[in-house]
């Protein structure tokens, strides 16, 4: 069976997401449809279809007679999202623990070795990348497409906020300790403990972001 190529509006949606996540279109920014159509040599139809897709994902909001704007993530949004994603990723850790093979545990061990090395050297961008790989690996091991889909949608909103919780004092060390607790539970085959440890890890992230906001420090990446 031949693969069906992405439609034009899917390609346009990907371009818009990239601009938003890279910060070229910042939170609250007006999306100039005419300028984008000219730049990308496209008509309004695929762009407007792409905007509908991003609006459904929560990345864009449309205001009648004004146009489309990049969504802004508030502290209340974060308060509401983190408990949900903590519950979902906790369930992923639970299911991953029940399904992980010896080879899977060995692969996770390698990823955690990398995480520890980056933490020791205080290479925060590399730590973020290793952290992401570990979360993705656990989601993959859970092998539940519904969990994966909802988590991916929520992550887009969190990515829109461009969070930097590892810059909170002591957070890097706490994050590493939390990751190791999740992995220890998975390796021990204790699904309930893995679930609880992952939920704790996500909620501690929210605590760190709240602490940064309380002290007037930016949550945005430089």
Backbone as a chain_set.jsonl record, in Angstrom:
{"seq": "XXXXXXXXXXXXXXXXXXXXXXXXXXXXXXXXXXXXXXXXXXXXXXXXXXXXXXXXXXXXXXXXXXXXXXXXXXXXXXXXXXXXXXXXXXXXXXXXXXXXXXXXXXXXXXXXXXXXXXXXXXXXXXXXXXXXXXXXXXXXXXXXXXXXXXXXXXXXXXXXXXXXXXXXXXXXXXXXXXXXXXXXXXXXXXXXXXXXXXXXXXXXXXXXXXXXXXXXXXXXXX", "coords": {"N": [[0.848, -1.2, 0.0], [0.615, 2.171, -0.91], [2.038, 5.024, 0.651], [0.177, 7.809, 1.756], [0.762, 11.104, 0.853], [1.412, 13.989, 2.965], [-1.09, 16.502, 3.226], [-1.258, 19.846, 1.855], [-2.085, 21.691, 3.815], [-1.354, 20.367, 6.137], [1.422, 20.47, 5.975], [1.777, 23.23, 6.132], [0.768, 23.657, 8.689], [2.739, 22.342, 10.173], [4.92, 24.038, 9.669], [4.04, 26.397, 10.899], [3.833, 25.535, 13.585], [6.535, 25.078, 14.13], [7.576, 27.69, 13.984], [6.261, 28.849, 16.13], [7.126, 27.269, 18.346], [9.849, 27.725, 18.229], [9.951, 30.328, 18.908], [9.799, 32.376, 17.088], [7.307, 33.241, 16.496], [5.852, 34.649, 19.05], [4.227, 34.148, 22.276], [0.954, 35.371, 22.285], [1.291, 36.773, 19.955], [0.224, 38.326, 16.898], [-0.951, 36.623, 14.055], [-0.006, 37.093, 10.945], [-1.745, 36.621, 8.273], [-1.766, 37.36, 5.54], [0.906, 38.101, 5.072], [2.231, 35.661, 5.56], [1.128, 34.038, 3.574], [2.171, 35.254, 1.319], [4.937, 34.936, 1.794], [5.207, 32.136, 1.837], [4.151, 31.443, -0.557], [1.46, 30.556, -0.973], [-2.121, 29.962, -0.999], [-4.904, 31.467, 0.814], [-6.526, 29.424, 1.719], [-5.205, 26.81, 2.474], [-3.692, 27.839, 4.595], [-5.589, 28.795, 6.412], [-6.887, 26.428, 7.007], [-4.8, 25.141, 8.282], [-4.516, 26.796, 10.5], [-6.878, 26.204, 11.816], [-6.323, 23.621, 12.65], [-4.202, 24.069, 14.447], [-5.55, 25.643, 16.265], [-7.31, 23.781, 17.331], [-5.486, 22.259, 18.684], [-4.819, 23.937, 20.673], [-2.837, 25.809, 20.39], [-3.215, 28.123, 19.022], [-5.416, 30.927, 18.973], [-8.534, 32.161, 17.798], [-9.924, 35.275, 17.057], [-12.938, 36.813, 16.395], [-13.25, 39.076, 13.687], [-10.782, 40.119, 14.231], [-8.685, 38.306, 13.883], [-6.116, 35.714, 13.983], [-4.186, 34.579, 16.785], [-1.205, 33.722, 18.597], [-1.497, 31.435, 21.211], [-1.542, 32.129, 24.752], [-0.059, 30.934, 27.721], [-1.192, 30.621, 30.926], [-0.594, 30.962, 34.52], [-2.681, 29.682, 35.795], [-3.454, 27.897, 33.784], [-1.22, 26.198, 33.816], [-1.451, 25.172, 36.404], [-3.706, 23.639, 36.05], [-3.039, 21.871, 33.991], [-0.729, 20.375, 34.766], [-1.462, 18.452, 36.895], [-3.024, 16.725, 35.36], [-1.339, 15.781, 33.269], [0.532, 14.586, 34.883], [-0.915, 12.477, 35.993], [-1.44, 11.014, 33.651], [1.169, 10.404, 32.644], [2.061, 9.021, 34.813], [0.467, 6.755, 34.655], [1.511, 5.736, 32.291], [4.087, 5.013, 33.183], [3.338, 3.004, 34.952], [2.203, 1.065, 33.179], [4.393, 0.64, 31.522], [6.194, -0.541, 33.272], [5.007, -3.012, 33.713], [5.28, -4.162, 31.236], [7.91, -4.054, 30.401], [10.896, -5.501, 29.118], [13.949, -7.375, 29.749], [15.817, -6.346, 27.996], [14.701, -3.861, 27.486], [14.96, -2.648, 30.001], [17.729, -2.515, 30.147], [18.217, -0.679, 28.105], [16.968, 1.596, 29.152], [18.616, 1.946, 31.351], [20.997, 2.773, 30.157], [20.158, 5.246, 29.119], [19.67, 6.603, 31.504], [22.225, 6.685, 32.581], [23.373, 8.521, 30.856], [21.811, 10.753, 31.491], [22.61, 11.211, 34.144], [25.296, 11.868, 33.741], [25.116, 14.279, 32.32], [23.85, 15.834, 34.246], [25.801, 15.906, 36.252], [27.769, 17.38, 34.983], [26.428, 19.676, 34.673], [25.172, 20.325, 32.295], [22.681, 21.693, 31.108], [20.959, 22.014, 28.729], [21.559, 19.575, 27.409], [20.764, 17.835, 29.384], [18.01, 18.315, 29.436], [17.389, 17.23, 26.907], [18.076, 14.506, 27.248], [16.342, 13.879, 29.318], [13.887, 14.206, 28.018], [14.097, 12.099, 26.174], [13.992, 9.906, 27.886], [11.406, 10.114, 29.002], [9.946, 9.759, 26.643], [10.742, 7.169, 25.981], [9.583, 5.679, 28.051], [6.886, 6.178, 27.572], [6.685, 4.924, 25.095], [7.23, 2.254, 25.837], [4.986, 1.77, 27.386], [3.06, 1.407, 25.49], [0.489, 2.322, 24.695], [-1.623, 3.809, 22.738], [-3.57, 5.755, 23.11], [-2.987, 7.028, 25.51], [-0.482, 8.045, 24.74], [-1.216, 9.823, 22.701], [-2.818, 11.807, 23.99], [-1.005, 12.807, 25.868], [0.933, 13.851, 24.144], [-0.506, 15.967, 23.004], [-0.949, 17.625, 25.248], [1.667, 18.206, 25.886], [2.384, 19.899, 23.824], [1.099, 22.267, 24.538], [2.441, 22.85, 26.924], [4.972, 23.158, 25.877], [4.614, 25.476, 24.488], [4.706, 27.325, 26.505], [7.376, 27.401, 27.03], [9.049, 26.364, 29.16], [11.348, 26.509, 31.947], [12.094, 24.94, 34.221], [14.321, 23.708, 35.363], [16.068, 25.65, 36.089], [15.444, 26.563, 38.551], [16.597, 26.946, 41.904], [18.492, 24.204, 43.02], [16.922, 22.438, 41.608], [17.829, 20.823, 39.475], [19.276, 18.717, 40.666], [17.227, 17.594, 42.202], [15.462, 16.781, 40.199], [16.97, 14.806, 38.892], [17.178, 12.913, 40.975], [14.484, 12.227, 41.234], [13.974, 11.064, 38.735], [15.641, 8.84, 38.892], [14.346, 7.471, 40.91], [11.949, 6.753, 39.671], [12.977, 5.043, 37.705], [14.169, 3.068, 39.293], [11.923, 1.883, 40.415], [10.681, 0.856, 38.119], [12.652, -0.958, 37.275], [12.576, -2.69, 39.412], [10.185, -3.846, 39.004], [7.888, -2.856, 40.148], [4.977, -1.663, 39.619], [3.047, 0.064, 40.742], [4.612, 1.706, 42.394], [6.212, 2.919, 40.45], [4.322, 4.392, 39.049], [3.501, 6.206, 41.096], [5.948, 7.5, 41.602], [6.466, 8.744, 39.146], [4.293, 10.487, 38.96], [4.861, 12.148, 41.133], [7.261, 13.261, 40.209], [6.411, 14.862, 38.014], [4.682, 16.664, 39.311], [6.446, 17.917, 41.028], [7.894, 19.352, 39.211], [6.027, 21.314, 38.533], [5.891, 22.619, 41.009], [8.461, 23.733, 41.118], [8.375, 25.562, 39.008], [6.424, 27.278, 39.955], [7.763, 28.347, 42.115], [9.803, 29.774, 40.838], [8.226, 31.705, 39.552], [7.192, 32.995, 41.779], [9.377, 34.323, 42.778], [9.787, 36.159, 40.88], [11.261, 35.46, 38.646], [11.923, 34.77, 35.23], [10.005, 32.378, 33.367], [10.73, 31.708, 30.903], [12.71, 30.338, 28.312], [16.027, 31.325, 27.495]], "CA": [[0.0, 0.0, 0.0], [1.406, 3.387, -1.012], [1.782, 6.022, 1.69], [-0.488, 9.024, 1.276], [1.557, 12.259, 1.276], [0.719, 14.996, 3.76], [-1.738, 17.562, 2.472], [-0.586, 21.133, 1.963], [-2.37, 22.363, 5.082], [-0.544, 19.699, 7.163], [2.77, 21.038, 5.87], [1.695, 24.604, 6.642], [0.614, 23.535, 10.142], [4.071, 22.006, 10.71], [5.74, 25.258, 9.613], [3.566, 27.314, 11.93], [4.248, 25.001, 14.885], [7.975, 25.319, 14.283], [7.782, 29.116, 14.276], [5.778, 29.106, 17.488], [7.985, 26.616, 19.326], [11.175, 28.35, 18.177], [9.84, 31.678, 19.434], [9.685, 33.376, 16.026], [5.973, 33.766, 16.788], [5.812, 34.54, 20.496], [2.908, 34.078, 22.893], [0.154, 36.577, 22.105], [1.591, 37.43, 18.68], [-0.743, 38.298, 15.799], [-0.491, 35.823, 12.92], [-0.289, 37.875, 9.742], [-2.047, 35.644, 7.233], [-1.363, 37.862, 4.221], [2.362, 38.031, 4.976], [2.634, 34.261, 5.468], [0.745, 33.546, 2.249], [3.161, 35.776, 0.37], [6.234, 34.319, 2.079], [5.203, 30.71, 1.515], [3.558, 31.293, -1.894], [0.279, 29.709, -0.847], [-3.377, 30.697, -0.903], [-5.424, 31.561, 2.183], [-7.25, 28.207, 2.124], [-4.417, 25.886, 3.308], [-3.261, 28.503, 5.819], [-6.708, 28.838, 7.344], [-7.096, 25.052, 7.476], [-3.717, 24.887, 9.238], [-4.847, 27.541, 11.719], [-7.915, 25.438, 12.509], [-5.645, 22.486, 13.297], [-3.461, 24.582, 15.601], [-6.538, 26.104, 17.244], [-7.801, 22.574, 18.002], [-4.407, 21.813, 19.573], [-4.658, 24.921, 21.737], [-1.661, 26.653, 20.146], [-3.663, 29.368, 18.381], [-6.798, 31.307, 19.249], [-9.104, 33.039, 16.764], [-10.831, 36.308, 17.546], [-13.751, 37.352, 15.288], [-12.958, 40.41, 13.142], [-9.409, 40.519, 14.56], [-7.747, 37.362, 13.297], [-5.567, 34.644, 14.811], [-3.08, 34.947, 17.662], [-0.578, 32.616, 19.312], [-2.077, 31.317, 22.553], [-0.714, 32.419, 25.912], [-0.268, 29.975, 28.799], [-1.221, 31.323, 32.212], [-0.294, 30.148, 35.701], [-3.843, 28.821, 36.022], [-3.348, 26.807, 32.818], [-0.214, 25.256, 34.306], [-2.035, 24.504, 37.569], [-4.704, 22.676, 35.587], [-2.441, 20.882, 33.092], [0.251, 19.483, 35.389], [-2.049, 17.258, 37.519], [-3.53, 15.816, 34.329], [-0.226, 15.101, 32.605], [1.159, 13.73, 35.899], [-1.733, 11.27, 36.056], [-1.261, 10.258, 32.411], [2.513, 9.847, 32.567], [2.127, 8.011, 35.862], [-0.112, 5.529, 34.099], [2.507, 5.207, 31.348], [5.124, 4.337, 33.966], [2.705, 1.784, 35.45], [2.094, 0.093, 32.097], [5.738, 0.327, 31.058], [6.782, -1.463, 34.246], [4.417, -4.33, 33.507], [5.595, -4.68, 29.904], [9.341, -3.917, 30.084], [11.741, -6.691, 29.063], [15.318, -7.15, 30.228], [16.462, -5.46, 27.024], [14.151, -2.517, 27.712], [15.579, -2.134, 31.228], [19.118, -2.18, 29.801], [18.184, 0.565, 27.318], [16.665, 2.674, 30.096], [19.817, 2.125, 32.168], [21.914, 3.59, 29.353], [19.62, 6.605, 29.079], [19.859, 7.228, 32.821], [23.657, 6.986, 32.704], [23.569, 9.778, 30.129], [21.165, 11.797, 32.283], [23.46, 11.491, 35.297], [26.512, 12.537, 33.268], [24.769, 15.662, 31.991], [23.583, 16.524, 35.506], [27.075, 16.12, 36.943], [28.488, 18.444, 34.272], [25.498, 20.804, 34.62], [24.846, 20.625, 30.893], [21.227, 21.709, 31.195], [20.289, 21.665, 27.463], [21.711, 18.147, 27.167], [19.931, 17.163, 30.379], [16.647, 18.39, 28.93], [17.252, 16.287, 25.791], [18.079, 13.147, 27.799], [15.089, 13.785, 30.068], [12.823, 13.997, 27.033], [14.252, 10.746, 25.623], [13.534, 8.95, 28.897], [9.944, 10.166, 29.038], [9.463, 9.152, 25.402], [10.979, 5.727, 26.061], [8.58, 5.104, 28.958], [5.612, 6.225, 26.844], [6.759, 3.872, 24.079], [7.116, 0.957, 26.509], [3.607, 1.616, 27.845], [2.375, 0.865, 24.312], [-0.919, 2.696, 24.764], [-1.668, 4.943, 21.805], [-4.457, 6.801, 23.613], [-2.169, 7.791, 26.452], [0.552, 8.764, 23.986], [-1.826, 10.923, 21.947], [-3.232, 12.89, 24.883], [0.214, 13.391, 26.427], [1.545, 14.669, 23.092], [-1.293, 17.204, 22.872], [-0.678, 18.474, 26.408], [3.062, 18.661, 25.8], [2.435, 21.046, 22.908], [0.728, 23.449, 25.304], [3.546, 23.142, 27.837], [6.093, 23.651, 25.075], [4.27, 26.856, 24.159], [5.124, 28.152, 27.641], [8.842, 27.411, 27.019], [9.362, 26.295, 30.585], [12.748, 26.256, 32.301], [12.057, 24.626, 35.64], [15.618, 23.262, 35.874], [16.839, 26.798, 36.567], [15.114, 26.826, 39.956], [17.702, 26.488, 42.767], [18.453, 22.823, 43.477], [15.978, 21.625, 40.854], [18.516, 19.831, 38.651], [19.566, 17.566, 41.514], [15.948, 16.978, 42.556], [14.94, 16.124, 39.001], [17.725, 13.572, 38.699], [16.767, 11.98, 42.021], [13.138, 11.759, 40.906], [14.093, 10.144, 37.602], [16.234, 7.591, 39.368], [13.31, 6.779, 41.684], [11.052, 6.134, 38.686], [13.689, 3.931, 37.073], [14.347, 2.014, 40.292], [10.643, 1.177, 40.524], [10.496, 0.083, 36.889], [13.603, -2.075, 37.295], [12.131, -3.639, 40.444], [8.907, -4.422, 38.598], [6.833, -2.335, 41.028], [4.222, -0.75, 38.768], [2.407, 1.098, 41.557], [5.652, 2.651, 42.813], [6.615, 3.672, 39.256], [3.224, 5.35, 38.838], [3.583, 7.248, 42.128], [7.188, 8.262, 41.427], [6.333, 9.601, 37.969], [3.378, 11.579, 39.315], [5.617, 13.05, 41.995], [8.229, 13.956, 39.357], [5.725, 15.909, 37.251], [4.164, 17.698, 40.208], [7.587, 18.689, 41.534], [8.207, 20.32, 38.154], [5.112, 22.448, 38.701], [6.316, 23.345, 42.21], [9.656, 24.51, 40.785], [7.946, 26.692, 38.181], [5.712, 28.208, 40.836], [8.788, 29.021, 42.917], [10.428, 30.766, 39.957], [7.274, 32.803, 39.36], [7.055, 33.708, 43.051], [10.542, 35.177, 42.962], [9.88, 37.102, 39.771], [12.187, 35.021, 37.611], [11.233, 34.369, 34.01], [9.883, 30.961, 33.069], [11.037, 31.52, 29.494], [14.079, 29.992, 27.938], [16.769, 32.421, 26.863]], "C": [[0.88, 1.245, 0.0], [1.028, 4.362, 0.095], [1.136, 7.248, 1.067], [0.309, 10.228, 1.766], [0.732, 13.233, 2.112], [0.078, 16.031, 2.856], [-0.981, 18.861, 2.699], [-0.852, 21.78, 3.316], [-1.644, 21.68, 6.255], [0.878, 20.249, 7.17], [2.801, 22.461, 6.439], [1.56, 24.587, 8.161], [1.957, 23.217, 10.794], [4.975, 23.242, 10.73], [5.343, 26.239, 10.718], [3.969, 26.843, 13.328], [5.712, 25.294, 15.139], [8.244, 26.768, 14.647], [7.352, 29.465, 15.702], [6.743, 28.527, 18.516], [9.396, 27.205, 19.355], [11.159, 29.78, 18.69], [9.771, 32.758, 18.382], [8.292, 34.021, 16.075], [5.765, 33.572, 18.28], [4.381, 34.498, 21.011], [2.185, 35.416, 22.756], [0.346, 37.254, 20.767], [0.453, 37.274, 17.674], [-0.144, 37.485, 14.652], [-0.953, 36.519, 11.646], [-0.489, 36.924, 8.567], [-1.557, 36.101, 5.858], [0.147, 37.737, 4.038], [2.842, 36.592, 4.823], [2.283, 33.675, 4.108], [1.741, 34.006, 1.197], [4.501, 35.08, 0.542], [6.293, 32.871, 1.61], [4.573, 30.405, 0.159], [2.382, 30.314, -1.878], [-0.96, 30.587, -0.816], [-3.843, 30.732, 0.556], [-6.032, 30.235, 2.659], [-6.398, 27.241, 2.945], [-3.948, 26.513, 4.613], [-4.393, 28.505, 6.845], [-7.058, 27.441, 7.859], [-6.035, 24.688, 8.516], [-3.994, 25.586, 10.563], [-5.945, 26.843, 12.521], [-7.303, 24.262, 13.268], [-4.933, 22.954, 14.559], [-4.395, 25.116, 16.677], [-7.082, 24.907, 18.029], [-6.758, 22.032, 18.979], [-4.184, 22.774, 20.737], [-3.492, 25.867, 21.537], [-2.037, 28.027, 19.605], [-5.093, 29.655, 18.832], [-7.27, 32.254, 18.141], [-10.073, 34.009, 17.397], [-11.599, 36.887, 16.367], [-13.391, 38.797, 14.971], [-11.556, 40.919, 13.5], [-8.375, 39.59, 13.948], [-7.253, 36.338, 14.298], [-4.335, 35.113, 15.569], [-2.498, 33.677, 18.292], [-1.123, 32.603, 20.741], [-1.046, 31.651, 23.623], [-1.065, 31.443, 27.029], [-0.147, 30.703, 30.131], [-0.801, 30.382, 33.348], [-1.46, 29.204, 36.007], [-3.829, 27.637, 35.052], [-2.37, 25.748, 33.321], [-0.729, 24.484, 35.515], [-3.018, 23.419, 37.143], [-4.083, 21.56, 34.749], [-1.552, 19.888, 33.832], [-0.371, 18.283, 36.116], [-2.546, 16.236, 36.503], [-2.385, 15.058, 33.676], [0.528, 14.212, 33.592], [0.403, 12.408, 36.012], [-1.488, 10.381, 34.834], [0.13, 9.625, 32.318], [2.749, 8.832, 33.687], [1.582, 6.687, 35.367], [0.834, 4.903, 33.07], [3.599, 4.443, 32.091], [4.606, 3.008, 34.518], [2.7, 0.708, 34.364], [3.463, -0.309, 31.565], [6.408, -0.693, 31.973], [6.275, -2.886, 34.013], [4.866, -4.971, 32.198], [7.091, -4.718, 29.587], [10.055, -5.269, 30.122], [13.116, -6.355, 29.634], [16.065, -6.207, 29.296], [15.975, -4.021, 27.188], [14.796, -1.877, 28.943], [17.023, -1.713, 30.95], [19.175, -0.87, 29.019], [17.891, 1.758, 28.218], [17.868, 2.976, 30.991], [20.822, 3.019, 31.449], [21.451, 5.048, 29.301], [19.83, 7.322, 30.408], [21.334, 7.499, 33.119], [23.972, 8.315, 32.037], [22.991, 10.939, 30.92], [22.044, 12.201, 33.464], [24.73, 12.238, 34.886], [26.238, 14.0, 32.953], [24.491, 16.467, 33.262], [24.882, 16.853, 36.235], [27.863, 17.262, 36.319], [27.657, 19.723, 34.161], [25.275, 21.29, 33.184], [23.315, 20.594, 30.761], [20.531, 21.429, 29.855], [20.386, 20.172, 27.148], [20.882, 17.328, 28.152], [18.473, 17.167, 29.929], [16.421, 17.342, 27.829], [17.201, 14.846, 26.294], [16.795, 12.883, 28.579], [13.93, 13.49, 29.126], [12.881, 12.577, 26.477], [13.756, 9.689, 26.598], [12.014, 8.932, 28.975], [9.343, 9.499, 27.796], [9.622, 7.635, 25.432], [9.926, 5.054, 26.935], [7.202, 5.099, 28.3], [5.566, 5.13, 25.784], [6.572, 2.491, 24.701], [5.692, 0.707, 27.012], [2.728, 1.06, 26.74], [0.863, 1.08, 24.383], [-1.086, 3.959, 23.93], [-2.559, 6.07, 22.296], [-3.73, 7.666, 24.634], [-1.163, 8.649, 25.704], [-0.019, 9.976, 23.274], [-2.188, 12.099, 22.851], [-2.016, 13.584, 25.497], [0.878, 14.303, 25.393], [0.818, 15.995, 22.93], [-1.01, 18.156, 24.036], [0.748, 19.016, 26.375], [3.199, 19.857, 24.863], [2.101, 22.335, 23.652], [1.856, 23.839, 26.26], [4.753, 23.68, 27.08], [5.874, 25.109, 24.676], [4.724, 27.801, 25.266], [6.642, 28.244, 27.754], [9.391, 27.422, 28.444], [10.838, 25.986, 30.836], [12.854, 25.929, 33.791], [13.4, 24.164, 36.203], [16.488, 24.41, 36.357], [16.454, 27.203, 37.992], [16.237, 26.259, 40.831], [17.487, 25.054, 43.259], [17.585, 21.898, 42.636], [16.662, 20.544, 40.018], [18.777, 18.557, 39.456], [18.282, 16.831, 41.915], [15.385, 16.187, 41.382], [15.65, 14.794, 38.767], [17.296, 12.514, 39.715], [15.387, 11.387, 41.726], [13.161, 10.77, 39.746], [14.646, 8.795, 38.047], [15.233, 6.786, 40.19], [12.321, 6.079, 40.754], [11.716, 4.893, 38.097], [13.876, 2.771, 38.044], [13.066, 1.195, 40.437], [10.377, 0.321, 39.294], [11.389, -1.15, 36.903], [13.191, -3.138, 38.313], [10.804, -4.306, 40.084], [7.739, -3.974, 39.454], [6.057, -1.257, 40.279], [3.573, 0.377, 39.563], [3.422, 2.154, 42.003], [6.122, 3.501, 41.642], [5.587, 4.75, 38.939], [3.352, 6.512, 39.821], [4.82, 8.12, 41.942], [7.111, 9.197, 40.227], [5.383, 10.762, 38.255], [4.095, 12.617, 40.176], [6.592, 13.893, 41.177], [7.57, 15.111, 38.603], [5.217, 17.03, 38.161], [5.275, 18.518, 40.838], [8.066, 19.692, 40.485], [7.318, 21.557, 38.31], [5.501, 23.276, 39.918], [7.511, 24.248, 41.902], [9.293, 25.731, 39.948], [7.217, 27.741, 39.01], [6.697, 29.008, 41.687], [9.506, 30.086, 42.095], [9.514, 31.972, 39.772], [7.149, 33.644, 40.621], [8.203, 34.683, 43.268], [10.787, 36.106, 41.773], [10.85, 36.727, 38.692], [11.403, 34.518, 36.418], [11.161, 32.852, 33.892], [10.316, 30.672, 31.628], [12.503, 31.203, 29.271], [14.74, 31.177, 27.263], [16.97, 32.112, 25.389]], "O": [[1.79, 1.362, 0.82], [-0.146, 4.509, 0.435], [1.513, 7.669, -0.027], [0.518, 10.371, 2.97], [-0.491, 13.295, 1.984], [0.647, 16.397, 1.827], [-0.166, 18.967, 3.616], [0.058, 22.359, 3.91], [-1.348, 22.332, 7.257], [1.466, 20.467, 8.229], [3.739, 22.839, 7.139], [2.167, 25.409, 8.847], [2.278, 23.762, 11.85], [5.708, 23.464, 11.694], [6.196, 26.829, 11.38], [4.395, 27.645, 14.159], [6.089, 25.709, 16.235], [9.057, 27.045, 15.529], [7.993, 30.265, 16.384], [7.135, 29.218, 19.456], [10.059, 27.183, 20.392], [12.213, 30.385, 18.889], [9.692, 33.94, 18.719], [8.127, 35.193, 15.739], [5.527, 32.451, 18.732], [3.437, 34.78, 20.272], [2.742, 36.466, 23.075], [-0.358, 38.216, 20.46], [-0.196, 36.229, 17.607], [1.03, 37.643, 14.32], [-2.139, 36.528, 11.319], [0.474, 36.479, 7.944], [-0.995, 35.308, 5.103], [0.616, 37.318, 2.98], [3.758, 36.325, 4.046], [3.058, 32.899, 3.55], [2.108, 33.25, 0.298], [5.13, 34.679, -0.437], [7.299, 32.429, 1.055], [4.471, 29.242, -0.232], [2.326, 29.371, -2.668], [-0.87, 31.801, -0.631], [-3.241, 30.097, 1.422], [-6.051, 29.954, 3.857], [-6.822, 26.866, 4.039], [-3.816, 25.822, 5.623], [-4.161, 28.242, 8.025], [-7.476, 27.285, 9.007], [-6.327, 24.014, 9.504], [-3.734, 25.027, 11.628], [-5.944, 26.882, 13.752], [-7.714, 23.95, 14.385], [-5.04, 22.325, 15.611], [-4.078, 25.054, 17.865], [-7.292, 24.996, 19.239], [-7.108, 21.416, 19.986], [-3.45, 22.463, 21.675], [-3.184, 26.656, 22.43], [-1.265, 28.979, 19.718], [-5.881, 28.735, 19.046], [-6.489, 33.048, 17.618], [-10.939, 33.618, 18.18], [-10.988, 37.402, 15.43], [-13.245, 39.629, 15.866], [-11.184, 42.028, 13.115], [-7.303, 40.036, 13.538], [-7.881, 36.112, 15.333], [-3.55, 35.924, 15.078], [-3.205, 32.69, 18.494], [-1.196, 33.643, 21.394], [0.157, 31.481, 23.426], [-2.24, 31.156, 27.257], [0.875, 31.324, 30.422], [-0.672, 29.173, 33.158], [-1.251, 28.067, 36.427], [-4.15, 26.513, 35.435], [-2.653, 24.551, 33.261], [-0.478, 23.285, 35.643], [-3.142, 22.393, 37.812], [-4.552, 20.422, 34.793], [-1.609, 18.688, 33.562], [0.144, 17.174, 35.974], [-2.497, 15.031, 36.749], [-2.444, 13.836, 33.54], [1.103, 13.198, 33.195], [1.015, 11.345, 36.114], [-1.346, 9.164, 34.954], [0.261, 8.455, 31.958], [3.536, 7.898, 33.531], [2.156, 5.628, 35.623], [0.944, 3.68, 32.989], [3.991, 3.352, 31.676], [5.331, 2.014, 34.55], [3.137, -0.419, 34.596], [3.674, -1.465, 31.199], [7.103, -1.597, 31.507], [7.039, -3.847, 34.108], [4.835, -6.195, 32.067], [7.498, -5.347, 28.61], [9.848, -6.072, 31.032], [13.406, -5.204, 29.959], [16.849, -5.371, 29.744], [16.752, -3.077, 27.043], [15.137, -0.695, 28.922], [17.485, -0.688, 31.449], [20.065, -0.049, 29.236], [18.499, 2.817, 28.062], [18.109, 4.13, 31.345], [21.422, 3.908, 32.054], [22.259, 5.968, 29.423], [20.135, 8.514, 30.431], [21.654, 8.448, 33.836], [24.729, 9.129, 32.565], [23.612, 11.998, 31.011], [22.204, 13.388, 33.75], [25.186, 13.133, 35.598], [27.046, 14.867, 33.285], [24.851, 17.641, 33.349], [25.04, 17.95, 36.77], [28.538, 18.019, 37.017], [28.122, 20.728, 33.623], [25.203, 22.488, 32.911], [22.739, 19.586, 30.351], [19.574, 20.655, 29.842], [19.42, 19.569, 26.679], [20.362, 16.266, 27.808], [17.783, 16.152, 30.027], [15.4, 16.655, 27.815], [16.382, 14.053, 25.828], [16.231, 11.791, 28.507], [13.095, 12.629, 29.403], [11.849, 11.924, 26.324], [13.166, 8.689, 26.188], [11.402, 7.864, 29.011], [8.357, 8.767, 27.89], [8.747, 6.904, 24.969], [9.433, 3.979, 26.597], [6.44, 4.143, 28.445], [4.535, 4.485, 25.594], [5.846, 1.655, 24.163], [5.243, -0.439, 27.058], [1.77, 0.334, 27.003], [0.072, 0.162, 24.164], [-0.729, 5.052, 24.37], [-2.335, 7.227, 21.942], [-3.849, 8.891, 24.62], [-1.007, 9.835, 25.996], [0.607, 11.035, 23.241], [-1.901, 13.25, 22.522], [-2.0, 14.808, 25.631], [1.331, 15.398, 25.727], [1.452, 17.033, 22.74], [-0.848, 19.358, 23.829], [1.001, 20.148, 26.788], [4.037, 20.73, 25.087], [2.733, 23.369, 23.433], [2.187, 25.017, 26.389], [5.47, 24.55, 27.576], [6.826, 25.877, 24.543], [5.084, 28.947, 24.997], [7.15, 29.082, 28.5], [10.088, 28.346, 28.865], [11.488, 25.297, 30.049], [13.61, 26.566, 34.525], [13.599, 24.224, 37.416], [17.533, 24.181, 36.967], [17.076, 28.093, 38.572], [16.773, 25.194, 40.524], [16.448, 24.729, 43.834], [17.512, 20.7, 42.913], [16.117, 19.45, 39.873], [18.527, 17.452, 38.976], [18.251, 15.601, 41.961], [14.895, 15.07, 41.548], [15.011, 13.782, 38.48], [17.076, 11.357, 39.357], [15.153, 10.198, 41.941], [12.456, 9.761, 39.768], [14.168, 7.743, 37.622], [15.264, 5.555, 40.172], [11.905, 4.95, 41.017], [11.1, 3.831, 38.0], [13.753, 1.611, 37.651], [13.112, -0.029, 40.564], [9.902, -0.808, 39.41], [10.943, -2.252, 36.585], [13.423, -4.33, 38.109], [10.354, -5.219, 40.776], [6.704, -4.64, 39.487], [6.43, -0.084, 40.3], [3.55, 1.521, 39.11], [3.128, 3.349, 41.992], [6.404, 4.686, 41.818], [5.94, 5.88, 38.602], [3.315, 7.674, 39.417], [4.753, 9.338, 42.103], [7.626, 10.314, 40.276], [5.639, 11.892, 37.84], [3.947, 13.82, 39.964], [6.737, 15.092, 41.417], [8.113, 16.215, 38.561], [5.313, 18.208, 37.814], [5.075, 19.692, 41.152], [8.582, 20.755, 40.828], [7.789, 22.692, 38.23], [5.447, 24.505, 39.871], [7.571, 25.387, 42.365], [9.842, 26.813, 40.156], [7.374, 28.942, 38.791], [6.491, 30.194, 41.945], [9.786, 31.176, 42.595], [9.963, 33.117, 39.829], [7.015, 34.865, 40.546], [8.023, 35.742, 43.87], [11.832, 36.747, 41.665], [11.237, 37.576, 37.889], [10.343, 33.912, 36.573], [12.093, 32.134, 34.254], [10.275, 29.524, 31.184], [13.394, 31.723, 29.941], [14.092, 31.939, 26.546], [17.573, 32.907, 24.668]]}, "num_chains": 1, "name": "protein.A"}
